[in-house]
Amino acid sequence: MEKKNTVQEQPSSSRRDFIKVAAGAAAGVMIVPRHVLGKGFVAPSDKITVAAVGAGGKGTSDIANFFKSGKANIGYLCDVDDRRAATSVKNFPQAKYYKDWREMFEKESKSFDAVSVSTPDHTHAVVAMAAMQMGKHVYVQKPMTHDIYEARMLTEAAAKYKVVTQMGNQGSSGDGVRQLHEWHDAGIIGNVHTVYIWTNRPIWPQGIPWPTDKPAVPKELDWNLWLGTAPYKDYVDNLIPGSWRGWWDYGTGALGDLGCHLMEAPFRILDLKYALDMQASVGSVFTAFGKRGIFPDSCPPSSHATLTFPKTSKTKGQVTMHWMDGGIKPERPEELGANELFGDGNSGILFVGTKGKMMASEYAANPRLLPLSRMEEVKVKQKFARVPGSADGHYAQWVEGCIAGYGKMELSSPFEKAGPLTEAILMANLAIRGADMPKPRATGNGFDYPGSNLKMLWDYKNMKVTNFDDVNQWVKRNYREGWSLGV
């Protein structure tokens, strides 16, 4: 297998120039109709060729599932870490391998149709935007982006460039969310006014100081390229493969990891879009008696965020959504038996309506009415078509959508749906970061946390909190020099 040399970071390079070059190369792509080739031949339009950015970790299973659809050729693999990419490289020896996705896009854009993005959160947007600007269909792991601004821009770009998009929250293709949707629309639990969501995440360290050790960078890893849009910091151990989720420069905490899996069901069922306000409280770490640790780079160890959504066509009034992580759970509903499992034990979703309650596990799996005895009593006619393969069919659905073309097939989590969902998750993170933000007291003795006592009011159109400006710096972060979203 041919291996390409890594292109080193050149801060002075313009991503706009790169896009122009790559887009010009992509203009030569032509889809050949089946009838031209004659009987017995498989036309290029019957399969797509995928270029995968992020070939290790979650990327390993993403790539395997695209291939499993039977209609995707894995043509190109890209990863900044040869160690992480090893399994995919072994599984797809015919695929060309790159370390720098920009080099891959520039050299190979004529030869692939779609891009899978399975990188850490802080690089989702730049890769996805570059792909869409070349007219490539895009699958992006959850959360769709790291910042609210990025989510808004990618949502608009998907419509502008007319490409097929899907976010990697597989539960949106599951049978569970459709069953919940049918119960709701049949009026089984009445008008939903409150939703509780909880998870045992984080399962990585949070609420900790940045490591002070400075080990050598592994020879297989391009650390500068891994940092991408984020500020430069010296390499530290144990950030890769998954603990980057707990650091704000790269990850989006527990919400970024599981929010898209757990919040998608209420978003779909209640037709939610953009929240009116948000507030949060967070767990804290004390490093000595009476001394609270201040670790601004790290997500807090636990949090409870609340979002208020306006009335929609599916609700009678506003909806309050509670997010709880770090092991915090809502009070057990009185309809649930003392020994009956709440959610799935670690995570869960609870809908509270005027006539009853329903709950589900992670991915909206295992939907149940409360009390559980109602499961035997209530029969509702199927209203929504199931996705072949349920949650596992999420990948094949995107592949089929790419083959069909933009606007020709309904997908479970296109950017028009995934964008507002991602924005809500990141809005909750604004409240969490604001609640964890210390302000020195005028006396010079200790700190106050004014953000923990506020309901932050959200201006959707202008993407800003109107009554606590301190958090607006994270709506659209500043990229490291040499990186741009290209809009």
XYZ file of C-alpha atoms in Angstrom:
487
model
C 0.000 0.000 0.000
C 1.304 3.421 -0.923
C 1.852 5.793 1.991
C 2.045 9.512 1.467
C 4.359 11.803 3.313
C 2.694 14.136 5.762
C 2.358 17.757 4.748
C 3.591 19.823 7.679
C 1.553 22.727 9.035
C 2.108 25.990 7.179
C 0.380 28.705 9.194
C 0.606 31.236 6.371
C -1.279 29.037 3.891
C -4.818 30.069 2.943
C -7.582 27.494 3.197
C -9.574 29.477 0.670
C -6.806 28.905 -1.885
C -6.801 25.212 -1.016
C -10.557 24.993 -1.579
C -10.310 26.714 -4.957
C -7.691 24.229 -6.107
C -9.566 21.218 -4.760
C -12.918 22.395 -6.108
C -11.380 22.841 -9.533
C -10.103 19.277 -9.420
C -13.492 18.008 -8.271
C -15.202 19.633 -11.247
C -13.948 16.777 -13.411
C -16.000 14.119 -11.588
C -18.692 12.503 -13.745
C -21.301 9.938 -12.710
C -21.830 7.307 -15.403
C -25.436 6.060 -15.795
C -26.028 2.319 -15.455
C -27.455 1.869 -18.976
C -24.269 3.149 -20.634
C -22.262 0.204 -19.305
C -24.671 -2.505 -20.352
C -26.102 -5.485 -18.508
C -23.942 -7.101 -15.851
C -21.813 -4.053 -15.106
C -21.988 -2.091 -11.880
C -22.086 1.617 -12.627
C -20.124 4.091 -10.530
C -23.505 5.598 -9.596
C -24.481 2.305 -7.914
C -21.666 2.721 -5.394
C -19.948 5.606 -3.716
C -16.286 5.965 -2.931
C -15.663 7.217 0.582
C -12.661 9.146 1.857
C -12.427 8.662 5.621
C -10.858 11.386 7.766
C -10.228 9.751 11.113
C -9.518 6.077 10.487
C -9.002 4.949 14.083
C -11.226 4.774 17.141
C -14.832 5.463 16.194
C -13.624 5.861 12.650
C -12.755 2.154 12.574
C -16.366 1.101 13.117
C -17.775 3.921 10.968
C -15.675 2.849 7.991
C -16.506 -0.824 8.511
C -20.228 -0.043 8.604
C -20.137 1.995 5.398
C -18.412 -0.921 3.697
C -20.892 -3.375 5.199
C -23.687 -1.617 3.307
C -22.329 -3.251 0.152
C -22.561 0.032 -1.724
C -19.517 1.899 -0.455
C -15.960 1.551 -1.627
C -13.422 2.696 0.962
C -11.014 4.470 -1.337
C -8.994 6.668 1.002
C -7.981 6.660 4.648
C -6.575 9.559 6.617
C -5.387 9.760 10.198
C -2.796 11.797 12.068
C -1.869 8.744 14.160
C -0.612 5.620 12.383
C -1.201 3.559 15.541
C -4.898 4.386 15.631
C -5.335 3.841 11.902
C -3.690 0.412 11.849
C -6.882 -1.675 11.935
C -8.536 0.220 9.077
C -5.330 0.124 7.043
C -5.218 -3.643 7.517
C -8.912 -4.093 6.713
C -8.764 -1.967 3.557
C -5.309 -2.486 2.031
C -6.467 -1.110 -1.324
C -7.201 2.329 0.193
C -4.598 5.060 -0.152
C -3.435 6.382 3.199
C -2.734 9.994 4.131
C -1.926 11.824 7.332
C -3.117 15.274 6.232
C -6.703 15.475 4.999
C -5.926 18.658 3.087
C -3.356 16.849 0.976
C -5.826 14.015 0.407
C -8.550 16.420 -0.686
C -6.237 18.301 -3.019
C -4.767 15.230 -4.709
C -7.694 12.813 -4.742
C -10.878 14.900 -4.976
C -11.665 13.633 -8.479
C -11.781 10.092 -7.172
C -14.169 10.114 -4.214
C -17.811 11.052 -3.754
C -18.220 11.367 -0.009
C -16.295 12.078 3.173
C -16.616 10.522 6.613
C -15.365 12.678 9.510
C -14.503 10.745 12.673
C -11.983 13.086 14.261
C -12.062 14.816 17.670
C -14.775 17.468 17.984
C -12.543 20.497 17.401
C -11.761 19.506 13.800
C -15.203 18.303 12.661
C -16.260 21.614 11.142
C -13.167 22.497 9.101
C -13.029 19.074 7.457
C -16.770 18.878 6.805
C -16.968 22.406 5.404
C -14.036 21.809 3.038
C -15.689 18.613 1.808
C -19.056 20.279 1.205
C -17.434 23.162 -0.640
C -16.047 20.556 -3.046
C -19.553 19.135 -3.510
C -18.884 16.004 -1.462
C -21.523 14.297 0.653
C -20.604 14.260 4.335
C -21.068 11.994 7.361
C -19.857 13.624 10.582
C -19.567 12.007 13.970
C -21.483 13.548 16.855
C -21.514 16.242 17.957
C -21.673 17.805 14.526
C -19.369 20.622 15.632
C -17.437 21.998 18.583
C -18.994 25.506 18.493
C -22.484 26.920 17.952
C -21.278 29.143 15.115
C -19.783 26.148 13.327
C -23.076 24.244 13.610
C -25.015 27.131 12.091
C -22.526 27.503 9.235
C -22.486 23.779 8.402
C -26.278 23.625 8.429
C -26.446 26.486 5.949
C -23.647 25.019 3.829
C -25.405 21.654 3.422
C -28.367 23.439 1.821
C -26.166 25.786 -0.206
C -23.995 23.073 -1.717
C -26.855 20.551 -1.958
C -24.980 17.607 -0.505
C -26.290 14.625 1.457
C -25.399 14.866 5.133
C -25.777 12.707 8.220
C -24.593 13.087 11.811
C -23.360 9.951 13.566
C -26.109 9.609 16.185
C -27.281 6.149 15.200
C -30.227 6.102 17.590
C -32.019 8.549 15.298
C -32.439 5.612 12.902
C -33.580 3.239 15.650
C -37.010 1.710 16.121
C -37.179 3.050 19.681
C -37.521 6.728 18.832
C -40.216 5.914 16.282
C -42.189 3.924 18.843
C -41.963 6.819 21.310
C -43.051 9.169 18.531
C -46.117 7.060 17.774
C -47.158 6.911 21.436
C -46.788 10.658 21.727
C -48.707 11.473 18.557
C -51.498 9.131 19.628
C -51.901 11.205 22.796
C -51.017 8.343 25.134
C -49.143 10.547 27.626
C -50.912 13.825 26.855
C -49.058 17.100 26.435
C -45.348 16.827 27.214
C -44.012 19.738 29.249
C -40.827 18.339 30.838
C -38.051 16.010 29.681
C -35.293 14.563 31.868
C -32.074 13.191 30.349
C -29.179 11.700 32.300
C -25.941 9.788 31.822
C -23.063 8.336 33.828
C -20.594 10.141 31.527
C -17.882 11.343 31.836
C -15.989 8.073 31.950
C -12.718 9.981 31.436
C -11.012 12.428 33.829
C -12.630 15.876 34.216
C -12.236 18.656 36.724
C -8.449 18.255 36.690
C -5.411 20.468 35.958
C -3.553 20.257 32.647
C -0.647 17.785 32.990
C 2.773 19.265 33.630
C 4.842 16.352 32.266
C 6.268 16.823 28.779
C 6.860 13.397 27.226
C 8.201 12.898 23.727
C 5.671 12.856 20.887
C 5.182 9.296 19.576
C 6.820 8.908 16.184
C 3.557 7.659 14.660
C 1.650 10.808 15.629
C 1.610 14.204 13.908
C 0.835 16.208 17.046
C 0.722 19.589 15.312
C -1.843 18.304 12.852
C -3.855 16.646 15.637
C -4.089 20.036 17.385
C -5.497 21.514 14.193
C -7.675 24.522 14.984
C -6.857 24.469 18.722
C -4.188 26.611 20.429
C -0.724 25.108 20.432
C 0.234 23.140 23.545
C 3.043 20.691 24.120
C 2.144 17.030 23.770
C 0.848 15.212 26.847
C 0.123 11.538 27.416
C -3.360 10.105 27.908
C -5.144 12.694 25.766
C -5.438 10.220 22.917
C -7.479 8.122 22.321
C -10.503 9.402 24.270
C -9.670 11.656 27.194
C -9.545 14.728 24.938
C -13.336 14.818 25.446
C -12.813 16.329 28.881
C -10.808 19.349 27.664
C -12.667 22.347 26.246
C -10.070 23.041 23.540
C -10.819 19.715 21.867
C -13.960 18.135 23.280
C -17.434 19.080 24.443
C -17.680 16.996 27.592
C -20.405 14.528 28.445
C -22.949 16.513 26.439
C -20.856 16.213 23.304
C -20.394 12.502 23.809
C -23.961 11.431 24.586
C -26.160 14.490 24.160
C -26.857 13.799 20.487
C -27.833 10.215 21.343
C -30.155 11.172 24.195
C -31.595 14.548 23.169
C -32.468 13.523 19.615
C -35.672 11.742 20.648
C -37.336 14.746 22.332
C -36.124 16.999 19.521
C -37.756 14.801 16.897
C -40.932 13.967 18.810
C -41.651 17.481 20.106
C -40.347 19.305 17.013
C -37.895 21.345 19.087
C -35.500 23.789 17.448
C -33.798 26.556 19.431
C -33.938 27.191 23.173
C -34.983 30.474 24.740
C -32.684 30.264 27.739
C -30.375 27.977 29.698
C -28.932 27.638 33.187
C -26.609 25.198 34.915
C -25.006 24.052 38.115
C -21.771 22.078 38.200
C -19.847 19.768 40.476
C -16.630 21.133 41.914
C -13.324 19.708 43.118
C -11.677 20.911 46.317
C -7.891 20.625 46.380
C -7.661 21.447 50.088
C -10.050 22.252 52.908
C -12.136 25.208 51.773
C -10.127 25.635 48.560
C -12.021 25.013 45.352
C -9.886 23.954 42.416
C -9.967 26.203 39.356
C -9.369 24.270 36.170
C -10.698 26.390 33.273
C -9.294 24.087 30.584
C -11.200 21.068 31.883
C -14.922 20.288 31.851
C -16.413 19.953 35.368
C -16.827 16.471 36.871
C -20.635 16.684 36.844
C -23.343 19.102 35.770
C -27.061 19.776 35.591
C -28.159 22.033 32.732
C -31.696 23.178 31.975
C -32.983 24.443 28.631
C -36.350 26.104 27.964
C -37.845 25.618 24.504
C -40.709 27.644 23.057
C -44.092 26.151 22.132
C -44.065 24.130 18.917
C -46.662 22.491 16.696
C -46.276 19.369 18.873
C -46.594 21.015 22.308
C -49.225 23.053 24.140
C -46.649 25.329 25.742
C -42.999 25.659 26.586
C -40.897 22.552 27.244
C -38.278 22.335 29.985
C -35.416 19.937 29.303
C -33.065 18.802 32.071
C -29.620 17.370 31.298
C -27.732 15.602 34.088
C -24.298 13.975 33.896
C -21.565 12.680 36.167
C -23.922 10.226 37.855
C -26.618 12.779 38.745
C -30.117 11.429 38.078
C -33.632 12.821 38.363
C -35.983 11.535 41.032
C -37.424 8.147 40.155
C -40.958 8.508 38.798
C -43.607 7.279 41.232
C -45.045 5.020 38.525
C -41.814 3.006 38.411
C -41.606 -0.003 40.713
C -38.967 -0.057 43.433
C -36.905 -2.733 41.663
C -37.620 -1.709 38.073
C -34.739 -0.276 36.047
C -34.714 3.493 35.568
C -33.542 4.160 32.018
C -30.810 1.608 31.365
C -29.109 2.042 34.715
C -26.496 4.455 33.375
C -28.412 6.681 30.979
C -32.002 7.452 30.182
C -34.744 9.703 28.792
C -37.990 10.477 30.633
C -40.913 12.302 29.013
C -43.423 13.818 31.438
C -46.868 14.515 29.997
C -50.219 15.612 31.369
C -51.617 12.078 31.057
C -48.585 9.923 31.754
C -44.905 9.264 31.237
C -42.680 7.311 28.897
C -38.972 6.540 29.081
C -36.184 4.985 27.097
C -32.549 3.962 27.350
C -29.503 5.344 25.555
C -30.079 5.749 21.784
C -33.842 5.891 22.682
C -33.714 2.088 22.770
C -36.111 -0.041 24.819
C -39.009 2.453 24.927
C -41.448 1.953 27.800
C -44.670 3.468 29.073
C -45.081 4.021 32.802
C -46.263 2.202 34.729
C -44.858 -0.739 32.790
C -48.245 -2.455 32.938
C -49.405 0.006 30.262
C -47.145 -1.780 27.789
C -49.697 -4.640 27.732
C -52.689 -2.348 27.531
C -51.707 0.221 24.899
C -51.676 -0.690 21.227
C -50.921 2.022 18.684
C -50.848 1.582 14.923
C -47.436 2.048 13.287
C -47.196 5.526 11.810
C -43.514 5.902 10.930
C -41.571 3.654 8.596
C -38.657 1.847 10.237
C -35.120 2.184 8.948
C -33.848 -1.173 7.646
C -31.405 -2.438 10.245
C -32.709 0.037 12.856
C -29.831 1.945 14.512
C -27.252 -0.181 12.701
C -28.842 0.880 9.418
C -27.874 4.507 10.001
C -24.709 4.090 7.922
C -26.321 2.318 4.997
C -29.079 4.938 4.992
C -26.504 7.661 4.373
C -24.802 5.616 1.659
C -28.157 5.060 -0.053
C -28.913 8.759 0.288
C -25.627 9.680 -1.386
C -26.402 7.368 -4.292
C -29.934 8.758 -4.638
C -28.726 12.354 -4.524
C -29.567 15.493 -2.595
C -33.215 15.832 -1.635
C -34.226 12.454 -3.049
C -34.394 10.448 0.175
C -35.279 11.148 3.800
C -32.413 10.644 6.251
C -32.592 10.353 10.023
C -30.064 13.027 10.987
C -29.283 15.389 8.103
C -27.690 18.683 9.062
C -31.025 20.472 8.852
C -32.024 18.389 11.902
C -28.612 17.713 13.416
C -27.629 21.394 13.313
C -30.311 22.712 15.704
C -29.827 19.661 17.933
C -26.086 20.310 18.104
C -26.670 23.987 18.828
C -28.886 23.101 21.807
C -26.226 20.776 23.200
C -23.582 23.471 22.849
C -25.924 26.064 24.390
C -26.155 23.851 27.465
C -22.360 23.751 27.467
C -22.288 27.564 27.455
C -24.330 27.499 30.660
C -22.046 24.848 32.161
C -18.894 26.792 31.320
C -20.492 29.990 32.616
C -21.452 28.331 35.890
C -17.860 27.130 36.310
C -16.292 30.536 35.555
C -14.660 32.205 38.600
C -14.678 35.969 39.123
C -12.228 37.410 41.712
C -13.965 39.175 44.582
C -13.352 42.880 44.959
C -11.886 42.178 48.393
C -9.235 39.989 46.815
C -10.365 37.127 49.033
C -11.514 34.228 46.907
C -13.864 33.988 43.949
C -17.537 34.195 43.089
C -19.313 32.247 40.354
C -22.000 34.620 39.039
C -22.822 32.426 36.040
C -24.078 29.677 38.329
C -26.894 31.918 39.554
C -28.162 33.122 36.183
C -30.732 32.126 33.608
C -28.859 32.970 30.420
C -31.110 34.515 27.765
C -30.378 33.436 24.198
C -30.642 35.555 21.046
C -31.025 32.899 18.365
C -30.637 35.180 15.362
C -27.407 36.768 16.551
C -26.115 33.667 18.362
C -25.383 35.358 21.670
C -26.287 35.383 25.331
C -27.761 38.810 26.049
C -27.317 39.002 29.826
C -23.928 37.368 30.497
C -21.445 38.359 27.830
C -18.582 36.375 29.353
C -19.753 33.144 27.710
C -20.111 34.570 24.188
C -16.388 34.053 23.613
C -17.184 30.334 23.203
C -19.988 30.710 20.661
C -17.366 31.164 17.958
C -13.857 30.383 19.141
C -10.733 31.764 17.527
C -8.883 29.213 15.419
C -5.129 28.864 15.527
C -3.328 30.857 12.853
C -3.419 29.075 9.500
C -6.866 27.527 10.062
C -10.178 28.837 8.821
C -13.744 27.624 8.352
C -13.639 29.126 4.869
C -16.920 31.059 4.977
